[in-house]
N, CA, C and O of each residue as an XYZ file, in Angstrom:
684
protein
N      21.728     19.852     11.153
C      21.355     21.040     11.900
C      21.076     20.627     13.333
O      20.273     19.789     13.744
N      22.036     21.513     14.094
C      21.370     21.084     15.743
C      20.447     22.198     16.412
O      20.181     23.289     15.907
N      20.099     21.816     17.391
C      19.460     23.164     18.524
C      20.080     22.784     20.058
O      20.870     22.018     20.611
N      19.443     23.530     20.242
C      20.079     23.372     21.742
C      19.146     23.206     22.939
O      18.201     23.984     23.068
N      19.347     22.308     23.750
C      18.304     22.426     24.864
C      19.067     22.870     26.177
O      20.188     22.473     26.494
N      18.494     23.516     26.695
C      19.008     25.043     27.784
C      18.534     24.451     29.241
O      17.353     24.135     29.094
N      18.863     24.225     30.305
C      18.730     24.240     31.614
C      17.629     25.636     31.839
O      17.688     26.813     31.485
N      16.406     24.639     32.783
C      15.564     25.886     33.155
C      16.364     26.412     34.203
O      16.677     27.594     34.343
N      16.713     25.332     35.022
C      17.573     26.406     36.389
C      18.401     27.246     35.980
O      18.200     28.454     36.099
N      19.364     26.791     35.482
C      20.949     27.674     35.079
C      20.935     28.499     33.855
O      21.869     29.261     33.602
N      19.608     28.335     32.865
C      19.644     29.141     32.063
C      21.141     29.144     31.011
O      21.597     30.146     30.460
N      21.693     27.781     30.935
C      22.942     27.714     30.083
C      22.739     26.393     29.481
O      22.088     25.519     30.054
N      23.297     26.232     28.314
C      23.432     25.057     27.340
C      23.997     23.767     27.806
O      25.219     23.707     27.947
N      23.135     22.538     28.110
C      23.602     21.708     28.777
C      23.703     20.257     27.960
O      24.236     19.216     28.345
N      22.882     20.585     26.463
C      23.331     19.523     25.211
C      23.343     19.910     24.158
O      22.664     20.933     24.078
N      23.837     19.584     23.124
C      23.369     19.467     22.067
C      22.751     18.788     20.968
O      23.683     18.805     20.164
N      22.176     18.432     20.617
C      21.168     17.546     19.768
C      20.459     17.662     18.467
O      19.471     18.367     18.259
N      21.022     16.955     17.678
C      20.373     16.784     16.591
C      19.148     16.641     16.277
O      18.586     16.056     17.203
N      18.248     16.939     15.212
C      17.238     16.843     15.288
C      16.817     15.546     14.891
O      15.917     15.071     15.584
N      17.284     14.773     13.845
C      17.371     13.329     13.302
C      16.886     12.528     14.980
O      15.974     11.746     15.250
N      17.932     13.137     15.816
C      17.970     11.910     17.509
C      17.012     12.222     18.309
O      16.593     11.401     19.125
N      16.226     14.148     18.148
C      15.155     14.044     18.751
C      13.601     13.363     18.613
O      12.736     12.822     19.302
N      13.898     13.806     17.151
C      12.849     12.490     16.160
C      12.643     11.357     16.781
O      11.614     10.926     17.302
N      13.899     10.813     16.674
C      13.366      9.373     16.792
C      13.315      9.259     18.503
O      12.799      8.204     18.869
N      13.677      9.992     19.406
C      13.378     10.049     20.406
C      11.556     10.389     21.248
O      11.126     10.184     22.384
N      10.866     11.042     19.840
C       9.427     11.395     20.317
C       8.889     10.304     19.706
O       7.714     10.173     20.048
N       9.492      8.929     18.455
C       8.317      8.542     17.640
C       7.555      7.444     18.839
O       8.264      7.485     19.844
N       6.677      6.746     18.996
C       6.026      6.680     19.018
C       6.365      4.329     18.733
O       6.073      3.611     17.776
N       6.701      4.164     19.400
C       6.865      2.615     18.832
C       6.292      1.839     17.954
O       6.820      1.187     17.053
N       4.709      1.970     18.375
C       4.193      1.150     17.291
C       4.069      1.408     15.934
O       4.127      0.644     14.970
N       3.853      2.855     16.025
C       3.759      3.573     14.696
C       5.014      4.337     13.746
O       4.985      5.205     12.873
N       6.148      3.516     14.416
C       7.838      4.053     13.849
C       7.426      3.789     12.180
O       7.686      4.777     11.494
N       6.898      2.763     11.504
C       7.130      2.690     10.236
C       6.449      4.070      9.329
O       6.908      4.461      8.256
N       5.106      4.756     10.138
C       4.479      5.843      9.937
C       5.293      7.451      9.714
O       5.060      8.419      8.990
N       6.158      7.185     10.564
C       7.236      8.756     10.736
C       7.856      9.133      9.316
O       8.376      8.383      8.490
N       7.652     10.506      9.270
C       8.805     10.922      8.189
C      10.134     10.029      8.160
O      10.514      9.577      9.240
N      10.987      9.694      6.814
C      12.389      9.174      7.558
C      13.057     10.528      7.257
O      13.511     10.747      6.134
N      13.109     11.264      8.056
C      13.879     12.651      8.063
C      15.732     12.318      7.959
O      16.521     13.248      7.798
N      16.115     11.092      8.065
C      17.703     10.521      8.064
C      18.006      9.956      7.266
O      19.197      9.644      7.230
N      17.077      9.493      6.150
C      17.441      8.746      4.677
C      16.827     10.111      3.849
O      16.821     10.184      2.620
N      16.407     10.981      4.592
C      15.737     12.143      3.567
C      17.349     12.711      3.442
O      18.105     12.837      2.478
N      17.471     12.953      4.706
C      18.785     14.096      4.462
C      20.164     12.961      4.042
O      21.258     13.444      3.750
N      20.031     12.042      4.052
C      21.259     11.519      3.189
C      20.839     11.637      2.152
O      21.881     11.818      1.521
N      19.933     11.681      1.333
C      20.002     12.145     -0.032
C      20.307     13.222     -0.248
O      20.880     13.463     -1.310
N      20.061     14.158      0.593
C      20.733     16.197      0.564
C      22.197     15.577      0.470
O      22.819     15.760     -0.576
N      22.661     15.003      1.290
C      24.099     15.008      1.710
C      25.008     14.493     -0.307
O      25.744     15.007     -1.150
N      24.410     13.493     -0.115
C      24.178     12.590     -1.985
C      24.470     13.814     -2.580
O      25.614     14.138     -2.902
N      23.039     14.819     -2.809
C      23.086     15.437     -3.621
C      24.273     16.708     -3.751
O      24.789     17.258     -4.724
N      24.396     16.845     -2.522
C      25.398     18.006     -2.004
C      27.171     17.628     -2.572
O      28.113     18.251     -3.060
N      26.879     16.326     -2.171
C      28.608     16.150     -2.852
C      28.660     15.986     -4.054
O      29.802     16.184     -4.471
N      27.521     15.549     -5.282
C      27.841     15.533     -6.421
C      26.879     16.696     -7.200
O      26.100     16.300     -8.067
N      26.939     17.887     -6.926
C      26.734     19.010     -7.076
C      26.174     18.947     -9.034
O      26.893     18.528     -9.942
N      25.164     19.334     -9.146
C      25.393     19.662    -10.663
C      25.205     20.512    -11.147
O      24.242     20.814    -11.852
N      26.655     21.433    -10.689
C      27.715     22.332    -11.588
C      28.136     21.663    -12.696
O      27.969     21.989    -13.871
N      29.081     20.041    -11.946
C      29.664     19.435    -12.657
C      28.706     18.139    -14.001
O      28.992     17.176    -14.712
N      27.832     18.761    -13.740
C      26.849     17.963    -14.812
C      26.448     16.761    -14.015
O      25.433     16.471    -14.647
N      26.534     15.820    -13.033
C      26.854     15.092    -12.417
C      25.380     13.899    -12.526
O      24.374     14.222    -11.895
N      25.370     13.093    -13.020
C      24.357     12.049    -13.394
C      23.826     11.335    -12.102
O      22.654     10.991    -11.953
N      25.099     11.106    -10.941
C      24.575     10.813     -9.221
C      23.763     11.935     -8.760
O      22.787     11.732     -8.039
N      24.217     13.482     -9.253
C      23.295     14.573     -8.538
C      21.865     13.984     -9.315
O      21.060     13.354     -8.629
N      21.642     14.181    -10.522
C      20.288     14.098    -10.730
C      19.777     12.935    -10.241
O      18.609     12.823     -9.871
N      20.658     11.987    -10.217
C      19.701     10.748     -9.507
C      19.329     10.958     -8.488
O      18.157     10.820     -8.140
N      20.381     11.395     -7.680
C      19.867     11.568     -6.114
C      18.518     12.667     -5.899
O      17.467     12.278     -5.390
N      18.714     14.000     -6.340
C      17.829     14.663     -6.367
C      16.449     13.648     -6.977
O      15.378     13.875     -6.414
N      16.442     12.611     -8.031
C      14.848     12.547     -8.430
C      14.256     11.244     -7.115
O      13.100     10.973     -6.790
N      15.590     10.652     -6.597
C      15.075      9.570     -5.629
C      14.650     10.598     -4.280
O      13.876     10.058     -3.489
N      14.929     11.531     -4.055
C      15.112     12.253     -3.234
C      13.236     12.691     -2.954
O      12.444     12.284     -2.105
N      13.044     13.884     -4.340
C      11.846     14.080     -4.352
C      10.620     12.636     -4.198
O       9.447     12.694     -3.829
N      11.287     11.630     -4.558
C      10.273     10.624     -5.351
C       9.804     10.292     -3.429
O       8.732     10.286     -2.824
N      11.205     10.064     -3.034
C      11.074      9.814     -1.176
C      10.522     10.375     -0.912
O       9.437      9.833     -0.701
N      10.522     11.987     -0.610
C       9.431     12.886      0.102
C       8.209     12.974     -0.576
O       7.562     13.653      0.221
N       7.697     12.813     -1.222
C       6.605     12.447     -1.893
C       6.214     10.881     -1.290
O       5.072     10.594     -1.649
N       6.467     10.452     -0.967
C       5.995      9.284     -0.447
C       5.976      8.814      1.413
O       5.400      7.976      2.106
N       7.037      9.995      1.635
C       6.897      9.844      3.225
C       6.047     10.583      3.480
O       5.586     10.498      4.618
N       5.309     11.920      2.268
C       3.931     12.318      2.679
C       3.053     12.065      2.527
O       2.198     12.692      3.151
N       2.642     11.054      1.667
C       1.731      9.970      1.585
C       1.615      9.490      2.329
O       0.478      9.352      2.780
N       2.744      8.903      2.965
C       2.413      7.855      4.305
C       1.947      8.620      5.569
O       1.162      8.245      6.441
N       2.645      9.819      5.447
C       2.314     10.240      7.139
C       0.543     10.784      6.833
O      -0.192     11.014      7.794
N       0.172     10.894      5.739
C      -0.857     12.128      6.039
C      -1.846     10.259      5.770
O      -2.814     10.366      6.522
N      -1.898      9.331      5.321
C      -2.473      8.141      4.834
C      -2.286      7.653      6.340
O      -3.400      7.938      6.780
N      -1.631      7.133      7.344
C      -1.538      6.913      8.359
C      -2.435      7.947      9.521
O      -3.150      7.463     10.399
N      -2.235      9.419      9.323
C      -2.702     10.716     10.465
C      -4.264      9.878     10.376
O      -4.862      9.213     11.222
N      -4.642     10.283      8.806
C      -6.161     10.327      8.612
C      -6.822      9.067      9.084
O      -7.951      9.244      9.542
N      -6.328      7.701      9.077
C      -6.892      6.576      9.273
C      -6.838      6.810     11.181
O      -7.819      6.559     11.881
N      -5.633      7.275     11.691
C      -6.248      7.445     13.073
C      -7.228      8.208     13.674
O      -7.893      8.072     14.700
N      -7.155      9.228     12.611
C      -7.876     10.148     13.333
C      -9.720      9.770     12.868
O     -10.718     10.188     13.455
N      -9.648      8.692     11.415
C     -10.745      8.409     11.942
C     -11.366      7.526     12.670
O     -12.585      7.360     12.674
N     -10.076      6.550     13.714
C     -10.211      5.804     14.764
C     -11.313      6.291     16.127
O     -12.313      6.004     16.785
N     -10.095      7.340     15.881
C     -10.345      8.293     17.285
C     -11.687      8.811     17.007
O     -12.412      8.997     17.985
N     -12.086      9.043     15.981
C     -13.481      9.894     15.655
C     -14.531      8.986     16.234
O     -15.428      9.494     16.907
N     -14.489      7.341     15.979
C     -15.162      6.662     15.465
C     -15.255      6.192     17.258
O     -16.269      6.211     17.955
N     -13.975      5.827     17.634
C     -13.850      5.802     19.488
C     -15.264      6.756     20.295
O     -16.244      6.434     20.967
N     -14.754      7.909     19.831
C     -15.282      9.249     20.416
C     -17.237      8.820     20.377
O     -18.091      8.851     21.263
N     -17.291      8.469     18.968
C     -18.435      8.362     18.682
C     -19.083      7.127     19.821
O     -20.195      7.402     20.272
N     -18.736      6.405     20.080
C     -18.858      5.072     20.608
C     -19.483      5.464     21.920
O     -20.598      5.242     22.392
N     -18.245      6.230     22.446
C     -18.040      6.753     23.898
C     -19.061      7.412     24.200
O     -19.655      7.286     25.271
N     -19.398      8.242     23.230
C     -20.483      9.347     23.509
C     -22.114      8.771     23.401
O     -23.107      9.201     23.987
N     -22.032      8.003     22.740
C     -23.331      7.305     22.177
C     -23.563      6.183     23.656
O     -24.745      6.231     23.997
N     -22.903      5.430     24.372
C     -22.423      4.731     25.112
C     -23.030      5.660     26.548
O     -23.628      4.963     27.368
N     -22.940      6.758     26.788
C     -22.882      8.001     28.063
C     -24.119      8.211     27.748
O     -24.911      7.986     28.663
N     -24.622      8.617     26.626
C     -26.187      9.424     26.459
C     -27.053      7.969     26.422
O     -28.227      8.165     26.107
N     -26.782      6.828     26.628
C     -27.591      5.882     26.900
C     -28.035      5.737     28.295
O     -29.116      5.247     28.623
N     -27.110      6.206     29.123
C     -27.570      6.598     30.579
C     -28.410      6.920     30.798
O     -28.951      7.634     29.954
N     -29.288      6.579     32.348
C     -30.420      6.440     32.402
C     -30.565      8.057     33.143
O     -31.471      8.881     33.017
N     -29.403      8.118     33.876
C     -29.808      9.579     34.575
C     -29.057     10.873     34.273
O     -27.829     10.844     34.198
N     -29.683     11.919     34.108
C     -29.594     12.923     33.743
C     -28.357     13.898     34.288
O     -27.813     14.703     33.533
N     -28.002     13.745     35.585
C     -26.538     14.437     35.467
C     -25.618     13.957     35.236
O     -24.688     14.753     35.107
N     -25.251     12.422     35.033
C     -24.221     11.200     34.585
C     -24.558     11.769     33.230
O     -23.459     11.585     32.706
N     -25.132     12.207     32.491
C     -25.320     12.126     30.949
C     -24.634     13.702     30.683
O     -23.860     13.839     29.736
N     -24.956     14.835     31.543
C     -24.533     16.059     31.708
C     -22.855     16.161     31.944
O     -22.089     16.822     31.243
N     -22.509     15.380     33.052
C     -20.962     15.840     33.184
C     -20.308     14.705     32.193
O     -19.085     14.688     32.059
N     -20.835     14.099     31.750
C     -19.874     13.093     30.547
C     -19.929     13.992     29.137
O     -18.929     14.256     28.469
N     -21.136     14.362     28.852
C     -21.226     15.516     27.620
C     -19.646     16.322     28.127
O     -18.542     16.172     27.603
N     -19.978     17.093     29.181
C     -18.589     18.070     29.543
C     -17.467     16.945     29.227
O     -16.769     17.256     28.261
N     -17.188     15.885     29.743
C     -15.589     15.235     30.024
C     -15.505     15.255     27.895
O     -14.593     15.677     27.185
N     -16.743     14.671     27.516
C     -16.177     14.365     26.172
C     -16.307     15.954     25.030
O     -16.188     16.070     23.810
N     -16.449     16.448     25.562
C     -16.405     17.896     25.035
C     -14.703     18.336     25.017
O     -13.891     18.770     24.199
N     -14.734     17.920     26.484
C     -13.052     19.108     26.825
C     -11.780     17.813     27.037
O     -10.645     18.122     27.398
N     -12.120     16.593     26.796
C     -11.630     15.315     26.838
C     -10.487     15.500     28.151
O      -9.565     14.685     28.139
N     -10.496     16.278     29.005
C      -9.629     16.265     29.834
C     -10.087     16.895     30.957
O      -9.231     17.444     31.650
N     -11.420     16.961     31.366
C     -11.913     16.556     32.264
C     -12.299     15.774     32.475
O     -13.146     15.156     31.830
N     -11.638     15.414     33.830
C     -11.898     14.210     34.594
C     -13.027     13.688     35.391
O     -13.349     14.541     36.218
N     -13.663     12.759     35.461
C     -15.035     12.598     36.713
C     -14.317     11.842     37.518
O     -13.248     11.288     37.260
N     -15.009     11.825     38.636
C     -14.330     10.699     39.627
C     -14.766      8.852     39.773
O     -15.873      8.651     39.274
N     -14.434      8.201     40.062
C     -14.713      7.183     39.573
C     -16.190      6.591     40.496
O     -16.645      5.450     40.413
N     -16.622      7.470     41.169
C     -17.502      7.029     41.809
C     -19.056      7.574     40.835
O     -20.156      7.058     40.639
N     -18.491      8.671     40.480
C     -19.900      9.116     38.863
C     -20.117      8.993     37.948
O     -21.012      9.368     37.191
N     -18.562      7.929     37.842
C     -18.262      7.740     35.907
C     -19.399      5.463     36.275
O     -19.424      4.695     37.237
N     -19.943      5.431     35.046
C     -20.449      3.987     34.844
C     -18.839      2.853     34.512
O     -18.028      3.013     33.600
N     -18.829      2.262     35.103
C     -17.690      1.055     35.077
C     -17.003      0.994     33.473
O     -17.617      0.640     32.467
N     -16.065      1.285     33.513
C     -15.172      1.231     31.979
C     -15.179      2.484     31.534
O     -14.134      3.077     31.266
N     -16.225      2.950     31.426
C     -16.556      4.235     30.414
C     -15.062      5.565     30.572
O     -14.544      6.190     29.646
N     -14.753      5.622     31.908
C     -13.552      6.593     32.500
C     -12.290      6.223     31.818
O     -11.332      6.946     31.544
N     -12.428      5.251     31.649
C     -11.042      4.510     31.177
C     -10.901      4.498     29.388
O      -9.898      4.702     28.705
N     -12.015      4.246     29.051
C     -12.197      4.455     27.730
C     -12.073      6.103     27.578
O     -11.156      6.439     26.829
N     -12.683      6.965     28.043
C     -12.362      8.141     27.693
C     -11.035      8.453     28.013
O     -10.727      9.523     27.489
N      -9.930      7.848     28.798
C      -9.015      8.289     29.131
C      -7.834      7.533     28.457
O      -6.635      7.806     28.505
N      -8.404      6.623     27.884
C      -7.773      5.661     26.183
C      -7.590      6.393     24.941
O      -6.862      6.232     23.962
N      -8.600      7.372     25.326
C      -9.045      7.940     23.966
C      -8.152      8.980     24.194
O      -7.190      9.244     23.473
N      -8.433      9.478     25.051
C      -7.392     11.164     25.493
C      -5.682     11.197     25.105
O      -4.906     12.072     24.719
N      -5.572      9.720     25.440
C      -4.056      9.431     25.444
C      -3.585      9.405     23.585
O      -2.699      9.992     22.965
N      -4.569      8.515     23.201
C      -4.525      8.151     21.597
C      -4.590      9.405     20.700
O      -4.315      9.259     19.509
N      -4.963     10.743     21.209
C      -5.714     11.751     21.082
C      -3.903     12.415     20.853
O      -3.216     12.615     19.851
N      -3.609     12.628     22.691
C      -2.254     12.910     22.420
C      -1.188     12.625     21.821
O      -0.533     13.618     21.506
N      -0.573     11.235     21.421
C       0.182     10.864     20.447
C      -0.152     10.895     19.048
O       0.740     10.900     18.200
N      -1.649     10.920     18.677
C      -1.325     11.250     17.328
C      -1.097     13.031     17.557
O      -0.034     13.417     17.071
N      -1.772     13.908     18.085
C      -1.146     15.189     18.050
C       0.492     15.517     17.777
O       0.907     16.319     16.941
N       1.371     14.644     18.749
C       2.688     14.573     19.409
C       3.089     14.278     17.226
O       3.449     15.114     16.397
N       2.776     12.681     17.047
C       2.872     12.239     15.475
C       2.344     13.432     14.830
O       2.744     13.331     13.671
N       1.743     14.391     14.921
C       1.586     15.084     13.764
C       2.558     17.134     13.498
O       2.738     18.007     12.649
N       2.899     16.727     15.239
C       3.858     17.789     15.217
C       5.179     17.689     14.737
O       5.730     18.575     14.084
N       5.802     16.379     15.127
C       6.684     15.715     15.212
C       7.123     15.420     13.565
O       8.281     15.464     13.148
N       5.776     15.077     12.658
C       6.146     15.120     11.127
C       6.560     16.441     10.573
O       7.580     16.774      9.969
N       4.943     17.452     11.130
C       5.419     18.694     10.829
C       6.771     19.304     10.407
O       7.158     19.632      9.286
N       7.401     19.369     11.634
C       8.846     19.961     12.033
C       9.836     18.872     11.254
O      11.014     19.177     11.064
N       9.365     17.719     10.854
C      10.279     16.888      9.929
C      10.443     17.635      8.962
O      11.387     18.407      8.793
N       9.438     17.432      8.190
C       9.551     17.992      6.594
C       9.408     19.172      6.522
O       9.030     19.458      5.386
N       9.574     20.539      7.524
C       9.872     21.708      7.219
C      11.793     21.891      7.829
O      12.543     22.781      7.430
N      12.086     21.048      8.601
C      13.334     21.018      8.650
C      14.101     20.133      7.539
O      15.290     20.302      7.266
N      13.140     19.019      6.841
C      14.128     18.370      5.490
C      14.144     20.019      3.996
O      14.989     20.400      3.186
N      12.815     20.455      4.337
C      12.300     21.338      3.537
C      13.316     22.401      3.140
O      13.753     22.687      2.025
N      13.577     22.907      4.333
C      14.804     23.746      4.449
C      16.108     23.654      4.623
O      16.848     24.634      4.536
N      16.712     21.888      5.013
C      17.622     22.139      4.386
C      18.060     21.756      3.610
O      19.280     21.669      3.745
N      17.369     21.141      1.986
C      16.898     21.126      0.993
C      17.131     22.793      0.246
O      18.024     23.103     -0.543
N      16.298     23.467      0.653
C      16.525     25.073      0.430
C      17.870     25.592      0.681
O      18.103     26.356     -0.255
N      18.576     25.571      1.241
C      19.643     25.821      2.012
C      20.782     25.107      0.904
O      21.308     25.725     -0.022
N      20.965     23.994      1.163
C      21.863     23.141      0.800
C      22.434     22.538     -0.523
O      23.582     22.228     -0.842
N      20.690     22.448     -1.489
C      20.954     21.686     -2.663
C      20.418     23.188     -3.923
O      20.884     23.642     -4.968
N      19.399     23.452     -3.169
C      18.282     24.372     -4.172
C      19.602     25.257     -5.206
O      19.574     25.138     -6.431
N      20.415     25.896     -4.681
C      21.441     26.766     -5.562
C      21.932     26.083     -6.575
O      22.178     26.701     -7.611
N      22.131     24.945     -6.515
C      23.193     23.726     -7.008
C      22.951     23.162     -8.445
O      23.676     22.272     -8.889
């Protein structure tokens, strides 16, 4: 299945792209082993699709049970991977914040409450305590890629989901 990405100027179709190439175009380097494999998912559709079982076909059922057994396990991994970052990030956050309210003065303790509230406000480096700006802005980033990783699975397995539905489900 492709989509299309459209020129804001010209308002006309200027690629086309698979979703398999946008995938692996958002993952994420360190954490590639973490991603849905949305391209060994759908070669098993493809598996299952050519040996159809109309014909009784002993490759369809195989493929179909390696198939499920896969997505069942690339959601294990992604949601076993999300949760351990996110209780990184929790545990970061916690640090950060505990770290700011140790401050001795009272509006340094006030606009850091705000930065770690809305994590994307910024202080300037002349109000933030040495490191602390940078750590919150470590965190912000880590914050965004797992978001990016958890959209990015999303739209995996509702696009293997469907064309799964589409492709094999009649069969």
């Amino acid at each position: 299945q492709a989509f299309f990405c459209s020129s804001a100027h010209a308002g006309a179709v200027t690629a086309m792209v698979r979703f398999g190439d946008e995938l692996e175009g958002r993952i994420v380097a360190e954490w590639q082993p973490y991603y849905c494999s949305y391209t060994r998912l759908k070669g098993w559709i493809n598996e299952m699709e050519a040996n159809d079982s109309k014909s009784g076909s002993e490759r369809f059922r195989a493929a179909r049970l390696t198939f499920l057994e896969e997505l069942k396990d690339n959601l294990e991994r992604v949601e076993t991977f999300y949760v351990t970052q996110e209780r990184k990030a929790q545990a970061d956050f916690k640090a950060l914040r505990d770290g700011w309210a140790a401050s001795t003065a009272p509006e340094l303790r006030q606009q850091t409450t705000t930065l770690l509230r809305r994590l994307s406000t910024q202080l300037g480096a002349q109000e933030s305590p040495p490191g602390k700006q940078e750590k919150a802005q470590l965190l912000l980033q880590h914050l965004r890629k797992l978001e990016d990783f958890a959209a990015a699975n999303a739209e995996g397995f509702r696009k293997i989901a469907k064309k799964f539905d589409k492709r094999v489900q009649h069969l």
